[in-house]
Structure formats: C-alpha cells, structure tokens
Tab-separated table of C-alpha atoms (C1' of nucleotides) in Angstrom:
chain	number	residue	atom	x	y	z
A	1	MET	CA	-43.248	-10.366	-11.509
A	2	ASN	CA	-43.653	-7.109	-9.701
A	3	ALA	CA	-44.111	-4.227	-12.114
A	4	ALA	CA	-41.176	-2.202	-10.863
A	5	LEU	CA	-38.864	-5.190	-11.165
A	6	GLU	CA	-40.282	-5.983	-14.541
A	7	ALA	CA	-39.499	-2.459	-15.649
A	8	LEU	CA	-35.932	-2.734	-14.394
A	9	LYS	CA	-35.538	-6.021	-16.145
A	10	GLU	CA	-36.833	-4.596	-19.381
A	11	ARG	CA	-34.259	-1.849	-19.191
A	12	GLY	CA	-31.433	-4.276	-18.578
A	13	PHE	CA	-30.774	-3.540	-14.950
A	14	LEU	CA	-31.128	-6.991	-13.455
A	15	GLN	CA	-28.035	-9.054	-13.002
A	16	GLN	CA	-28.524	-11.167	-9.895
A	17	CYS	CA	-31.100	-11.336	-7.156
A	18	THR	CA	-30.943	-13.327	-3.956
A	19	ASP	CA	-34.599	-14.300	-4.261
A	20	LEU	CA	-36.419	-12.702	-7.139
A	21	GLU	CA	-39.730	-14.319	-6.326
A	22	GLY	CA	-39.609	-13.352	-2.686
A	23	LEU	CA	-38.585	-9.810	-3.501
A	24	SER	CA	-41.272	-9.504	-6.120
A	25	LYS	CA	-43.862	-10.579	-3.612
A	26	LEU	CA	-42.606	-8.162	-1.010
A	27	MET	CA	-42.676	-5.289	-3.461
A	28	ASP	CA	-46.204	-6.189	-4.478
A	29	GLU	CA	-47.297	-5.940	-0.891
A	30	GLY	CA	-46.296	-2.332	-0.502
A	31	PRO	CA	-43.451	0.147	-0.434
A	32	VAL	CA	-40.118	-1.474	0.253
A	33	THR	CA	-37.239	0.455	1.741
A	34	PHE	CA	-34.008	-0.153	-0.103
A	35	TYR	CA	-30.536	1.290	-0.198
A	36	GLU	CA	-27.464	1.673	-2.269
A	37	GLY	CA	-24.143	2.643	-0.792
A	38	CYS	CA	-21.172	4.340	-2.288
A	39	ASP	CA	-17.872	5.424	-0.800
A	40	PRO	CA	-16.894	9.055	-1.336
A	41	THR	CA	-13.318	8.357	-2.283
A	42	GLY	CA	-12.988	11.023	-4.953
A	43	PRO	CA	-14.044	14.599	-5.556
A	44	SER	CA	-16.893	13.759	-7.911
A	45	LEU	CA	-19.219	10.996	-8.958
A	46	HIS	CA	-18.583	9.611	-12.391
A	47	ILE	CA	-20.797	7.814	-14.862
A	48	GLY	CA	-19.867	4.453	-13.424
A	49	HIS	CA	-21.565	5.414	-10.184
A	50	MET	CA	-24.825	6.218	-11.874
A	51	VAL	CA	-26.318	2.844	-12.760
A	52	PRO	CA	-27.706	2.231	-9.266
A	53	TYR	CA	-29.019	5.777	-9.070
A	54	PHE	CA	-30.912	5.379	-12.299
A	55	ALA	CA	-32.354	2.163	-10.932
A	56	MET	CA	-33.177	4.002	-7.761
A	57	ARG	CA	-35.164	6.586	-9.641
A	58	HIS	CA	-37.163	3.903	-11.374
A	59	MET	CA	-37.899	2.156	-8.119
A	60	HIS	CA	-38.717	5.334	-6.286
A	61	ALA	CA	-41.073	6.305	-9.050
A	62	ALA	CA	-42.804	2.980	-8.452
A	63	GLY	CA	-43.439	3.978	-4.877
A	64	HIS	CA	-40.561	2.482	-2.956
A	65	ARG	CA	-38.436	4.203	-0.345
A	66	ALA	CA	-34.853	4.873	-1.275
A	67	ILE	CA	-31.881	5.421	0.982
A	68	VAL	CA	-28.706	6.829	-0.443
A	69	LEU	CA	-25.947	5.675	1.827
A	70	MET	CA	-22.716	7.607	1.890
A	71	GLY	CA	-19.811	5.492	2.959
A	72	GLY	CA	-18.171	8.182	5.038
A	73	GLY	CA	-16.970	5.459	7.376
A	74	THR	CA	-16.083	2.751	4.898
A	75	ALA	CA	-14.239	5.228	2.688
A	76	ARG	CA	-11.646	5.321	5.450
A	77	ILE	CA	-10.778	1.752	4.645
A	78	GLY	CA	-11.340	0.836	1.034
A	79	ASP	CA	-13.306	-1.916	-0.618
A	80	PRO	CA	-11.105	-4.581	-2.164
A	81	SER	CA	-13.903	-5.922	-4.391
A	82	GLY	CA	-12.875	-5.848	-7.978
A	83	LYS	CA	-9.708	-3.945	-7.249
A	84	THR	CA	-6.253	-5.234	-7.871
A	85	THR	CA	-4.448	-2.904	-5.563
A	86	MET	CA	-5.076	-1.392	-2.190
A	87	ARG	CA	-6.968	1.798	-2.110
A	88	GLN	CA	-5.153	4.962	-1.304
A	89	ILE	CA	-5.809	6.000	2.259
A	90	ILE	CA	-7.350	9.444	2.261
A	91	SER	CA	-7.815	11.916	5.087
A	92	TYR	CA	-11.043	12.260	7.032
A	93	GLU	CA	-11.367	15.887	5.988
A	94	GLU	CA	-11.134	14.888	2.376
A	95	ILE	CA	-13.788	12.215	2.833
A	96	ASP	CA	-16.141	14.727	4.412
A	97	ALA	CA	-15.576	17.177	1.599
A	98	ASN	CA	-16.171	14.446	-0.981
A	99	THR	CA	-19.341	13.397	0.798
A	100	LYS	CA	-20.753	16.886	0.489
A	101	ARG	CA	-20.029	16.998	-3.187
A	102	PHE	CA	-21.417	13.539	-3.821
A	103	LEU	CA	-24.593	14.379	-1.998
A	104	ALA	CA	-25.050	17.604	-3.911
A	105	GLN	CA	-24.687	15.742	-7.195
A	106	ILE	CA	-26.999	12.978	-6.109
A	107	ASP	CA	-29.584	15.429	-4.871
A	108	ASN	CA	-29.403	17.206	-8.159
A	109	PHE	CA	-30.206	13.985	-9.940
A	110	LEU	CA	-32.597	12.297	-7.539
A	111	ARG	CA	-34.175	15.261	-5.740
A	112	LEU	CA	-34.072	13.774	-2.271
A	113	ASP	CA	-37.260	14.670	-0.452
A	114	GLY	CA	-36.056	13.607	2.965
A	115	LYS	CA	-38.909	11.184	3.425
A	116	THR	CA	-39.333	8.700	0.622
A	117	MET	CA	-35.846	9.326	-0.605
A	118	PHE	CA	-33.107	10.380	1.751
A	119	SER	CA	-29.494	9.889	2.617
A	120	ASP	CA	-27.598	8.528	5.576
A	121	ASN	CA	-23.929	8.097	6.293
A	122	ASN	CA	-22.327	4.994	7.717
A	123	LYS	CA	-19.888	7.228	9.499
A	124	ASN	CA	-22.744	7.700	11.948
A	125	TRP	CA	-22.356	4.187	13.230
A	126	LEU	CA	-18.908	3.157	12.103
A	127	ALA	CA	-16.752	6.052	13.239
A	128	ASP	CA	-17.009	5.350	16.942
A	129	LEU	CA	-17.431	1.639	16.790
A	130	ASN	CA	-15.946	-0.247	19.687
A	131	TYR	CA	-13.598	-2.878	18.355
A	132	ILE	CA	-14.179	-5.493	21.040
A	133	ASP	CA	-17.931	-5.119	20.955
A	134	PHE	CA	-17.929	-5.297	17.203
A	135	LEU	CA	-15.934	-8.507	17.220
A	136	ARG	CA	-18.230	-10.047	19.816
A	137	ASP	CA	-21.487	-9.039	18.218
A	138	ILE	CA	-20.716	-9.017	14.540
A	139	GLY	CA	-17.375	-10.647	13.905
A	140	ARG	CA	-18.440	-13.968	15.333
A	141	HIS	CA	-20.970	-14.401	12.555
A	142	PHE	CA	-18.355	-14.385	9.851
A	143	SER	CA	-16.434	-17.406	8.739
A	144	VAL	CA	-13.000	-16.613	7.457
A	145	ASN	CA	-13.000	-19.867	5.527
A	146	ARG	CA	-16.077	-18.790	3.738
A	147	MET	CA	-14.831	-15.282	3.059
A	148	LEU	CA	-11.643	-16.609	1.568
A	149	SER	CA	-13.670	-18.600	-0.900
A	150	PHE	CA	-15.144	-15.426	-2.396
A	151	GLU	CA	-13.731	-14.438	-5.718
A	152	ALA	CA	-13.079	-10.883	-4.588
A	153	TYR	CA	-10.666	-12.030	-1.917
A	154	ARG	CA	-9.253	-14.922	-3.805
A	155	GLN	CA	-7.968	-12.595	-6.490
A	156	ARG	CA	-6.324	-10.418	-3.945
A	157	MET	CA	-4.679	-13.344	-2.245
A	158	GLU	CA	-2.262	-13.312	-5.137
A	159	THR	CA	-1.258	-9.706	-4.870
A	160	GLY	CA	-1.789	-8.989	-1.232
A	161	LEU	CA	-4.744	-8.053	0.865
A	162	SER	CA	-4.402	-5.997	3.994
A	163	PHE	CA	-6.359	-6.788	7.108
A	164	ILE	CA	-8.378	-3.604	7.040
A	165	GLU	CA	-9.574	-4.330	3.536
A	166	PHE	CA	-10.424	-7.832	4.563
A	167	ASN	CA	-12.770	-6.281	7.097
A	168	TYR	CA	-14.669	-4.325	4.520
A	169	GLN	CA	-17.281	-6.989	4.078
A	170	LEU	CA	-18.083	-6.977	7.777
A	171	LEU	CA	-18.567	-3.253	7.748
A	172	GLN	CA	-20.814	-3.281	4.726
A	173	SER	CA	-22.825	-6.087	6.248
A	174	TYR	CA	-23.083	-4.072	9.414
A	175	ASP	CA	-24.342	-1.127	7.355
A	176	PHE	CA	-27.188	-3.196	6.030
A	177	LEU	CA	-28.004	-4.355	9.548
A	178	GLN	CA	-28.013	-0.777	10.816
A	179	LEU	CA	-30.225	0.409	7.992
A	180	TYR	CA	-32.565	-2.477	8.656
A	181	LYS	CA	-32.819	-1.502	12.294
A	182	ARG	CA	-32.954	2.239	11.798
A	183	HIS	CA	-35.091	2.518	8.697
A	184	GLY	CA	-36.576	-0.911	8.145
A	185	CYS	CA	-34.473	-1.343	5.035
A	186	ARG	CA	-35.085	-4.713	3.396
A	187	LEU	CA	-33.197	-4.518	0.150
A	188	GLN	CA	-29.721	-3.581	-0.922
A	189	ILE	CA	-28.977	-2.809	-4.526
A	190	GLY	CA	-25.624	-2.235	-6.174
A	191	GLY	CA	-23.190	-3.196	-8.866
A	192	ASP	CA	-22.546	-6.865	-9.359
A	193	ASP	CA	-19.123	-6.553	-7.776
A	194	GLN	CA	-20.994	-5.950	-4.539
A	195	TRP	CA	-22.749	-9.312	-4.662
A	196	GLY	CA	-20.570	-10.964	-2.046
A	197	ASN	CA	-20.877	-8.052	0.339
A	198	ILE	CA	-24.623	-7.852	-0.135
A	199	VAL	CA	-25.163	-11.532	0.498
A	200	ALA	CA	-23.002	-11.322	3.596
A	201	GLY	CA	-25.181	-8.500	4.901
A	202	ILE	CA	-28.362	-10.440	4.324
A	203	GLU	CA	-26.932	-13.379	6.180
A	204	LEU	CA	-25.883	-11.213	9.074
A	205	ILE	CA	-29.378	-9.795	9.407
A	206	ARG	CA	-30.837	-13.264	9.316
A	207	ARG	CA	-28.567	-14.394	12.094
A	208	VAL	CA	-28.852	-11.356	14.305
A	209	GLU	CA	-32.420	-10.330	13.672
A	210	GLY	CA	-33.931	-13.436	12.213
A	211	ALA	CA	-35.295	-11.317	9.397
A	212	GLU	CA	-35.232	-11.914	5.675
A	213	CYS	CA	-33.739	-9.257	3.443
A	214	PHE	CA	-32.925	-9.124	-0.218
A	215	GLY	CA	-30.150	-8.227	-2.577
A	216	LEU	CA	-30.285	-7.130	-6.166
A	217	THR	CA	-27.361	-6.362	-8.396
A	218	PHE	CA	-26.929	-4.613	-11.721
A	219	PRO	CA	-24.547	-5.546	-14.444
A	220	LEU	CA	-21.181	-3.861	-14.405
A	221	VAL	CA	-21.623	-1.884	-17.529
A	222	MET	CA	-18.900	-2.413	-20.046
A	223	THR	CA	-18.712	-0.984	-23.499
A	224	SER	CA	-19.103	-3.483	-26.299
A	225	ASP	CA	-15.424	-3.369	-26.992
A	226	GLY	CA	-14.741	-4.527	-23.491
A	227	LYS	CA	-13.697	-1.347	-21.769
A	228	LYS	CA	-14.962	-0.070	-18.522
A	229	MET	CA	-17.914	2.128	-19.201
A	230	GLY	CA	-17.450	5.797	-18.566
A	231	LYS	CA	-13.702	5.714	-18.732
A	232	THR	CA	-11.570	7.440	-21.259
A	233	GLU	CA	-7.829	7.623	-21.439
A	234	LYS	CA	-7.911	10.888	-19.597
A	235	GLY	CA	-9.844	9.248	-16.825
A	236	ALA	CA	-13.428	8.851	-15.805
A	237	ILE	CA	-16.306	10.901	-17.132
A	238	PHE	CA	-17.235	12.951	-14.088
A	239	LEU	CA	-20.488	14.647	-13.253
A	240	ASP	CA	-18.707	17.714	-11.977
A	241	PRO	CA	-18.690	20.168	-14.900
A	242	ALA	CA	-15.388	21.561	-13.702
A	243	MET	CA	-13.782	18.157	-14.133
A	244	THR	CA	-15.593	16.993	-17.256
A	245	SER	CA	-17.177	19.807	-19.186
A	246	PRO	CA	-20.741	19.305	-20.399
A	247	TYR	CA	-19.328	19.357	-23.923
A	248	GLU	CA	-16.913	16.494	-23.187
A	249	PHE	CA	-19.651	14.715	-21.319
A	250	PHE	CA	-21.926	15.035	-24.305
A	251	GLN	CA	-19.214	13.863	-26.672
A	252	TYR	CA	-18.598	10.757	-24.625
A	253	TRP	CA	-22.132	9.604	-25.260
A	254	ARG	CA	-22.145	10.869	-28.786
A	255	ASN	CA	-19.211	8.611	-29.601
A	256	VAL	CA	-20.510	5.468	-28.035
A	257	THR	CA	-20.227	2.348	-30.173
A	258	ASP	CA	-23.250	1.492	-32.316
A	259	ALA	CA	-23.860	-1.704	-30.416
A	260	ASP	CA	-24.154	0.176	-27.131
A	261	VAL	CA	-26.738	2.747	-28.132
A	262	GLU	CA	-29.829	0.791	-27.229
A	263	ARG	CA	-28.434	-0.532	-23.998
A	264	PHE	CA	-27.289	2.889	-22.866
A	265	LEU	CA	-30.545	4.554	-23.814
A	266	LEU	CA	-32.364	2.028	-21.703
A	267	MET	CA	-30.143	2.418	-18.709
A	268	PHE	CA	-29.137	6.058	-18.769
A	269	THR	CA	-32.245	7.805	-19.995
A	270	PHE	CA	-35.920	7.650	-19.122
A	271	LEU	CA	-37.168	7.320	-22.671
A	272	PRO	CA	-39.760	4.578	-23.076
A	273	PRO	CA	-38.174	1.170	-23.724
A	274	ALA	CA	-39.885	0.817	-27.085
A	275	GLU	CA	-38.385	4.089	-28.249
A	276	CYS	CA	-34.943	3.112	-26.988
A	277	ARG	CA	-35.091	-0.086	-28.949
A	278	GLU	CA	-36.212	1.647	-32.061
A	279	LEU	CA	-33.464	4.237	-31.841
A	280	GLY	CA	-30.907	1.521	-31.232
A	281	ARG	CA	-31.955	-0.388	-34.305
A	282	ALA	CA	-31.146	2.443	-36.652
A	283	LYS	CA	-28.280	2.218	-39.079
A	284	ASP	CA	-25.853	4.650	-40.669
A	285	ALA	CA	-27.191	8.195	-40.484
A	286	GLY	CA	-29.983	7.008	-38.248
A	287	ILE	CA	-27.742	5.543	-35.612
A	288	ASN	CA	-25.833	8.797	-35.527
A	289	GLN	CA	-29.022	10.640	-34.779
A	290	ALA	CA	-29.793	8.120	-32.104
A	291	LYS	CA	-26.404	8.800	-30.544
A	292	GLU	CA	-27.102	12.472	-30.629
A	293	ARG	CA	-30.357	11.832	-28.856
A	294	LEU	CA	-28.662	9.650	-26.285
A	295	ALA	CA	-26.036	12.285	-25.665
A	296	TRP	CA	-28.580	15.059	-25.334
A	297	GLU	CA	-30.827	13.094	-22.999
A	298	VAL	CA	-28.085	12.062	-20.621
A	299	THR	CA	-26.474	15.485	-20.641
A	300	ALA	CA	-29.839	17.071	-19.915
A	301	LEU	CA	-30.383	14.746	-16.977
A	302	ILE	CA	-27.026	15.527	-15.451
A	303	HIS	CA	-26.319	19.113	-16.467
A	304	GLY	CA	-29.732	20.411	-17.418
A	305	LYS	CA	-31.425	21.086	-20.732
A	306	ASP	CA	-29.616	24.362	-21.340
A	307	GLU	CA	-26.227	22.774	-21.096
A	308	ALA	CA	-27.383	19.891	-23.232
A	309	ASP	CA	-28.541	22.316	-25.910
A	310	LYS	CA	-25.255	24.165	-25.802
A	311	ALA	CA	-23.250	20.975	-26.032
A	312	LEU	CA	-25.297	19.846	-28.984
A	313	ALA	CA	-24.809	23.184	-30.702
A	314	ALA	CA	-21.083	22.981	-30.110
A	315	ALA	CA	-20.931	19.461	-31.461
A	316	LYS	CA	-22.763	20.506	-34.573
A	317	ALA	CA	-20.431	23.419	-35.088
A	318	ALA	CA	-17.403	21.215	-34.625
A	319	PHE	CA	-18.491	18.342	-36.810
A	320	GLY	CA	-21.480	19.340	-38.861
A	321	GLY	CA	-19.642	21.634	-41.238
A	322	ALA	CA	-19.460	25.400	-41.357
A	323	ALA	CA	-22.655	27.036	-40.230
A	324	ALA	CA	-24.445	24.025	-38.837
A	325	GLY	CA	-24.115	24.913	-35.213
A	326	ASP	CA	-23.067	27.428	-32.672
A	327	VAL	CA	-19.303	27.802	-32.624
A	328	SER	CA	-19.448	29.864	-29.472
A	329	GLN	CA	-20.162	26.698	-27.536
A	330	ILE	CA	-16.967	24.996	-28.533
A	331	PRO	CA	-14.408	24.875	-25.734
A	332	SER	CA	-12.301	27.982	-25.967
A	333	LYS	CA	-9.687	30.143	-24.374
A	334	ILE	CA	-8.788	33.773	-24.763
A	335	LEU	CA	-5.465	34.933	-26.112
A	336	ALA	CA	-4.430	38.576	-25.967
A	337	ARG	CA	-4.637	40.121	-29.391
A	338	ALA	CA	-1.405	41.953	-28.763
A	339	GLU	CA	0.281	38.656	-28.054
A	340	LEU	CA	-0.948	37.118	-31.278
A	341	GLY	CA	-0.020	40.281	-33.144
A	342	LYS	CA	3.624	39.485	-32.503
A	343	GLY	CA	3.151	36.210	-34.313
A	344	MET	CA	2.937	32.888	-32.596
A	345	GLY	CA	4.334	29.553	-33.689
A	346	VAL	CA	1.631	27.005	-34.430
A	347	LEU	CA	3.249	24.583	-32.041
A	348	ASP	CA	2.988	27.051	-29.201
A	349	LEU	CA	-0.538	27.855	-30.217
A	350	PHE	CA	-1.585	24.219	-29.931
A	351	VAL	CA	0.145	23.852	-26.615
A	352	TYR	CA	-1.566	27.024	-25.409
A	353	SER	CA	-4.938	25.610	-26.377
A	354	GLY	CA	-4.305	22.517	-24.329
A	355	LEU	CA	-5.039	20.239	-27.257
A	356	VAL	CA	-1.551	18.846	-26.868
A	357	PRO	CA	0.525	18.667	-23.687
A	358	SER	CA	3.925	19.542	-25.148
A	359	LYS	CA	5.643	21.004	-28.149
A	360	SER	CA	6.973	17.603	-29.084
A	361	GLU	CA	3.449	16.318	-29.217
A	362	ALA	CA	2.388	19.346	-31.237
A	363	ARG	CA	5.212	18.713	-33.664
A	364	ARG	CA	4.161	15.108	-34.026
A	365	LEU	CA	0.620	16.236	-34.686
A	366	VAL	CA	1.761	18.525	-37.484
A	367	GLN	CA	4.074	15.910	-38.960
A	368	GLN	CA	1.277	13.388	-39.016
A	369	GLY	CA	-1.073	15.814	-40.670
A	370	GLY	CA	-3.510	16.217	-37.823
A	371	ALA	CA	-3.090	19.902	-37.107
A	372	VAL	CA	-5.612	22.239	-38.662
A	373	VAL	CA	-6.173	25.952	-38.098
A	374	ASN	CA	-9.294	27.488	-39.590
A	375	ASP	CA	-9.750	24.569	-41.961
A	376	ARG	CA	-6.234	25.063	-43.172
A	377	LYS	CA	-4.005	22.063	-42.694
A	378	ILE	CA	-0.675	22.944	-41.170
A	379	GLU	CA	2.082	21.292	-43.155
A	380	ASP	CA	5.021	23.155	-41.728
A	381	GLU	CA	5.662	23.118	-38.023
A	382	LYS	CA	7.395	26.472	-38.278
A	383	THR	CA	4.239	28.192	-39.458
A	384	VAL	CA	3.622	31.424	-37.621
A	385	VAL	CA	0.106	32.488	-36.854
A	386	ASP	CA	-0.763	36.136	-36.372
A	387	THR	CA	-3.824	38.356	-36.297
A	388	GLY	CA	-4.139	38.034	-40.039
A	389	TRP	CA	-5.392	34.500	-39.471
A	390	LEU	CA	-8.338	35.527	-37.342
A	391	ASP	CA	-11.774	34.866	-38.744
A	392	ALA	CA	-14.656	37.319	-38.876
A	393	GLU	CA	-15.326	36.897	-35.168
A	394	GLY	CA	-11.677	37.386	-34.297
A	395	ALA	CA	-11.164	33.760	-33.454
A	396	LEU	CA	-9.117	30.783	-34.520
A	397	MET	CA	-10.504	27.300	-34.879
A	398	LEU	CA	-7.937	24.692	-33.931
A	399	ARG	CA	-8.339	21.036	-34.723
A	400	ALA	CA	-6.184	18.199	-33.487
A	401	GLY	CA	-7.145	15.250	-35.533
A	402	LYS	CA	-10.725	14.755	-36.524
A	403	LYS	CA	-12.278	14.718	-33.129
A	404	ARG	CA	-10.725	17.375	-30.994
A	405	VAL	CA	-11.612	20.984	-31.556
A	406	PHE	CA	-10.704	24.146	-29.719
A	407	ARG	CA	-11.281	27.829	-30.327
A	408	ILE	CA	-8.857	30.571	-29.568
A	409	LEU	CA	-10.642	33.846	-28.964
A	410	THR	CA	-9.010	37.233	-28.815
A	411	ASP	CA	-9.843	40.199	-26.618
B	1	G	C1'	13.169	-14.011	13.561
B	2	G	C1'	15.558	-17.062	9.237
B	3	G	C1'	15.829	-17.905	3.909
B	4	G	C1'	14.497	-16.582	-1.146
B	5	A	C1'	12.479	-13.433	-5.185
B	6	G	C1'	11.445	-8.716	-6.801
B	7	A	C1'	10.619	-2.978	-7.601
B	8	U	C1'	11.949	-0.710	-15.365
B	9	U	C1'	9.118	4.521	-19.338
B	10	C	C1'	0.728	5.143	-18.947
B	11	C	C1'	0.056	-0.606	-17.940
B	12	C	C1'	2.190	-5.540	-18.576
B	13	G	C1'	7.003	-6.973	-19.446
B	14	A	C1'	12.348	-7.693	-21.739
B	15	G	C1'	16.949	-5.808	-20.610
B	16	U	C1'	22.938	-7.827	-16.044
B	17	G	C1'	28.754	-2.153	-17.684
B	18	G	C1'	28.995	1.225	-23.311
B	19	U	C1'	25.597	-0.122	-29.634
B	20	C	C1'	19.502	2.066	-23.929
B	21	A	C1'	15.035	7.093	-24.074
B	22	A	C1'	15.494	1.388	-23.071
B	23	A	C1'	12.804	-5.030	-27.090
B	24	G	C1'	7.774	-6.880	-27.335
B	25	G	C1'	2.603	-6.503	-26.208
B	26	G	C1'	-1.486	-3.495	-24.437
B	27	G	C1'	-3.357	1.294	-24.276
B	28	G	C1'	-3.110	6.290	-26.318
B	29	C	C1'	-2.496	9.705	-30.380
B	30	A	C1'	-2.355	10.627	-35.795
B	31	G	C1'	-3.304	8.960	-40.924
B	32	A	C1'	-6.192	5.756	-44.510
B	33	C	C1'	-11.203	3.559	-44.833
B	34	U	C1'	-16.029	5.527	-42.700
B	35	G	C1'	-20.911	7.598	-40.134
B	36	U	C1'	-17.747	12.335	-34.820
B	37	A	C1'	-19.021	4.348	-34.753
B	38	A	C1'	-16.749	-0.570	-34.824
B	39	A	C1'	-13.247	-3.667	-37.306
B	40	U	C1'	-8.823	-3.403	-40.244
B	41	C	C1'	-4.194	-1.426	-42.090
B	42	U	C1'	-0.040	2.307	-41.509
B	43	G	C1'	2.718	5.625	-38.636
B	44	U	C1'	3.772	7.367	-33.875
B	45	U	C1'	4.229	7.227	-28.495
B	46	G	C1'	9.782	11.298	-22.193
B	47	G	C1'	11.068	16.761	-22.646
B	48	C	C1'	13.674	20.881	-25.259
B	49	U	C1'	15.564	21.448	-30.356
B	50	U	C1'	14.777	23.003	-37.810
B	51	A	C1'	18.925	19.941	-36.896
B	52	C	C1'	23.780	18.249	-34.633
B	53	G	C1'	22.635	17.562	-29.943
B	54	C	C1'	21.279	18.480	-24.926
B	55	C	C1'	18.321	17.418	-20.469
B	56	U	C1'	15.274	14.167	-17.260
B	57	U	C1'	13.783	8.823	-16.577
B	58	C	C1'	14.720	2.373	-14.962
B	59	G	C1'	11.926	2.065	-6.075
B	60	A	C1'	15.221	6.085	-2.734
B	61	A	C1'	19.976	7.933	-1.322
B	62	G	C1'	25.065	7.447	-1.729
B	63	G	C1'	29.517	5.081	-4.103
B	64	U	C1'	32.847	2.508	-7.914
B	65	U	C1'	33.932	3.596	-13.212
B	66	C	C1'	36.123	7.331	-18.794
B	67	A	C1'	30.978	5.148	-18.896
B	68	A	C1'	25.641	2.282	-14.762
B	69	A	C1'	18.678	0.473	-15.632
B	70	U	C1'	22.840	-2.890	-15.364
B	71	C	C1'	28.432	-3.354	-10.206
B	72	C	C1'	28.907	-2.048	-4.549
B	73	U	C1'	26.630	0.073	0.173
B	74	U	C1'	22.544	1.625	2.960
B	75	C	C1'	17.385	2.451	3.015
B	76	U	C1'	11.996	1.901	1.623
B	77	C	C1'	8.254	-1.197	-0.154
B	78	U	C1'	6.090	-5.941	-2.225
B	79	C	C1'	5.680	-11.175	-2.796
B	80	C	C1'	7.042	-16.370	-1.509
B	81	C	C1'	8.944	-20.206	1.831
B	82	C	C1'	10.444	-21.706	6.876
B	83	A	C1'	9.831	-20.617	12.337
RNA sequence: GGGGAGAUUCCCGAGUGGUCAAAGGGGGCAGACUGUAAAUCUGUUGGCUUACGCCUUCGAAGGUUCAAAUCCUUCUCUCCCCA
C-alpha cells in the first residue's frame, strides 16, 4: 500500500475507501489533489471537526495537494446526514462570518500555503446556481429511489425530511465535480457519515466527466464509553479560546478514558506511532502521565506551546497538591477587596465564580459536601467569607467537587 | 382539500380538574471507591428562601373554574392516512 495511506491506517484513520487499491496506485504515481469540506454553521470549529484536518496534514506532508472546502453555500441548507432534526437556518451574514473564523482556525493549524494547500468555498459556484440548469445537468443523474435507500435518508423518513435537505447530496456531489474540474481534485475525504455523499459525488463525476475519483472516510470518533468525542455536557470542545479556554481544552484531554489514550494520541498528535502505543499501554500512574502528555500535545497544536505550558501548570496547581504548579494559571476572576471586606456569603461567592449557575445549586453543593474554599470544606451554607480568608497572595481558591477549581483574586 | 394523532421540565417519556415542580429512564452534578480514569454504589437534579412558603414552567394566546399540564376557543408547528 502507498506509504501515506499506510501511515493513516497505522494511526487509525481509515474507515472506508471506495477503492483502496486504485487510490494507493494513484498516490504512488504522484501528488494527488484531495479535499475535505465542512459547513461553517457555527462560530468555531470544535474537536469533532479536526479528524479530517489531522489526516490532511499527514497527507500533505506526504506530498499531496490539499483543498479545504468551506461550505459557504451548503451551510445555507443543512446536511441531514447523521442528524435527527433539521438544521437551523442561519443568515448569510452569519455564514460568512463563521467562514472567516473557520478559515483562520484552519490556517492556524494547517498553515495554508495557497499552492499545495489552499481553500475554496462552494458558495462560489452554488450561490448563483440556476435551478433549471442544475436540474437538467446534474439532477438527472440522481435516482430518488436510490437516494431513499441510503441510511441517512431512511432514518429521517421517520421524523421528517425537508426537500432542501434532501438536495444536500446533489450539492455536495456537485462540489466534488466542481473541484475536479477547477483543481483536478481526485479524492474526497471526510467523516464516515459523509460516505453516501462522497460516493454520490464520485458517481456524478464518472457520469459527467467519465473520470474515476476516490473517496476515503475516517471513523466517527467516539469515546470508549460511547459518547460523541469532543462533547461535554456544556457543549462541544471548541478551538476558539474564548469559547473553550485552553485550560478547559487541556482538561478535556487530560480526563480522557484510559482506553482512549492510545487511539487519541495516534489521531490527534504527531508523535510517532510506536511512542503513542507505548504511552497508551501504561497503567496507573503511567497512564496518567500519558494523559498529561496527550493533553499537552494537543493543546500545543491548537493553542501553541505557551498556552499548553500554562494549562499544564494550572492543572498541576489544581490537582497536584499545594506547590506543585502555578496557581496563577487557574481560571480566575477579580472581586473588589472592598466588596469582600463587607463579608460575602459562600453561596454568592460560588455563584460569582461561575462554578455554579444559581444559589440553589450552590446550596446543593454545600449540602453534598462538594464546596471547598482554600482547602477548607464548607459545612454550613450560611458561612460568610471576608478578607480574613484571603491567602498570602490575596486570593481564594474555590473548589466545586473534585474536578472544578476557580480562583477569586482581589484588587 | 378530507380524516386521524401529537406538542410535557436538558433528552426520552408518564401524567386527563386539586394529593403536580410534575412518575420512570437517560444525561448532568455531588459523595464513597480510585489514578483529575472506567465500572459500581448512594444522594441530588426549575428559581428565590435558614424555614413556613412564594414565584416561573407542561407549543402560543385567550377563556371556564375556588382550583387547569389536565376542560373550552383560536392560533402555530409536527407526524400518519385518504384525495
């Protein structure tokens, strides 16, 4: 098998390929242009988006040409694949703004050079599409019977599928065709939920252009306990530091399940496969170090080494005991000293920190024994905290349970 | 166009006049056990309140009633069947 594909396989990226042998041969012959598309439907990329971009980096490093396609056009509609409900329709302005942010984040990670790695936007050919022409030239190649047999649509038949969503596959197929014509793109990569759309695109190109193209999908990464990867209760883990702080980002990886360590190291870092496997094999204290490594590596890739160092220092301060790390890196907020001087109820203090959303929740926390201020467990919800509680640095260390830490600083 | 079913707290889903902030499950949070893991067990899970209690919530708006998630009217949306 082609070396680049072999490398992807070794790292656990390969899920399905339309013709692995054929693709391997093509890649052996020389640089292959490939693309991955993503619809800018939110303000930031999240971890779930990243699998294809990691794969892209590996492939680009092996000499192939990568196209990052922004679905500025398709975002106006919504992809029904793998969804149970219709996507929220968002405004064109919002899509454009999202596109800019996505591209900035992608560029930060991939370093688009404009030649061997560049972006395009399907808005360029979809926005002003003529409906009649599209039906004549493209629509006639699609069999509704066939489309209905796809799992993605079949599921939605139960709950309802609007006509515009039903068209998504045609548009994505058309994208592939356009990229083939404009950039000589021969391969589309993506998450496995895109399989049906990718195959449809390949077929369209075969019919219209008589050319053979390829599709390659990656596993939809789930955590070992069956949850969607990169999701927490609060929502997705975003790349935007304003939405998910580097510290939270780091902690997400730091708290990954043992069984996921090796897999995630392989997919979300560039450490050599042998090292990933070795780290993943560790037990007890060792596996914790491996998680720390995983967290640092991924954080460094996304937010830079400085941020990764800071996050690590904060984590050590929060969990490693007293002087193990740098407390200044723990998430914090400033409270006026004068305000605290008047005395503040612990419940209000916890609400102020944002560790809990309401006083009721704060009360529950105290009652259940999860509220700690400066290593002192709060037993009474009526406890009043004042400046006398401040530590040497004039700060308060708040803990909600064992995992959530917050510092209150004073001016 | 005709007929039928439905919209419940984060999700699924019970609930057909007071005993409903609303069963059960999932998820979350906290505690125990640990390794900042998993599994397991326990508690908890609208807001304000020390508490009595008060306020907001059962698609939307009105109405009946001492009292409504539950009854009536109109509206919005979803699904199914027939044309």
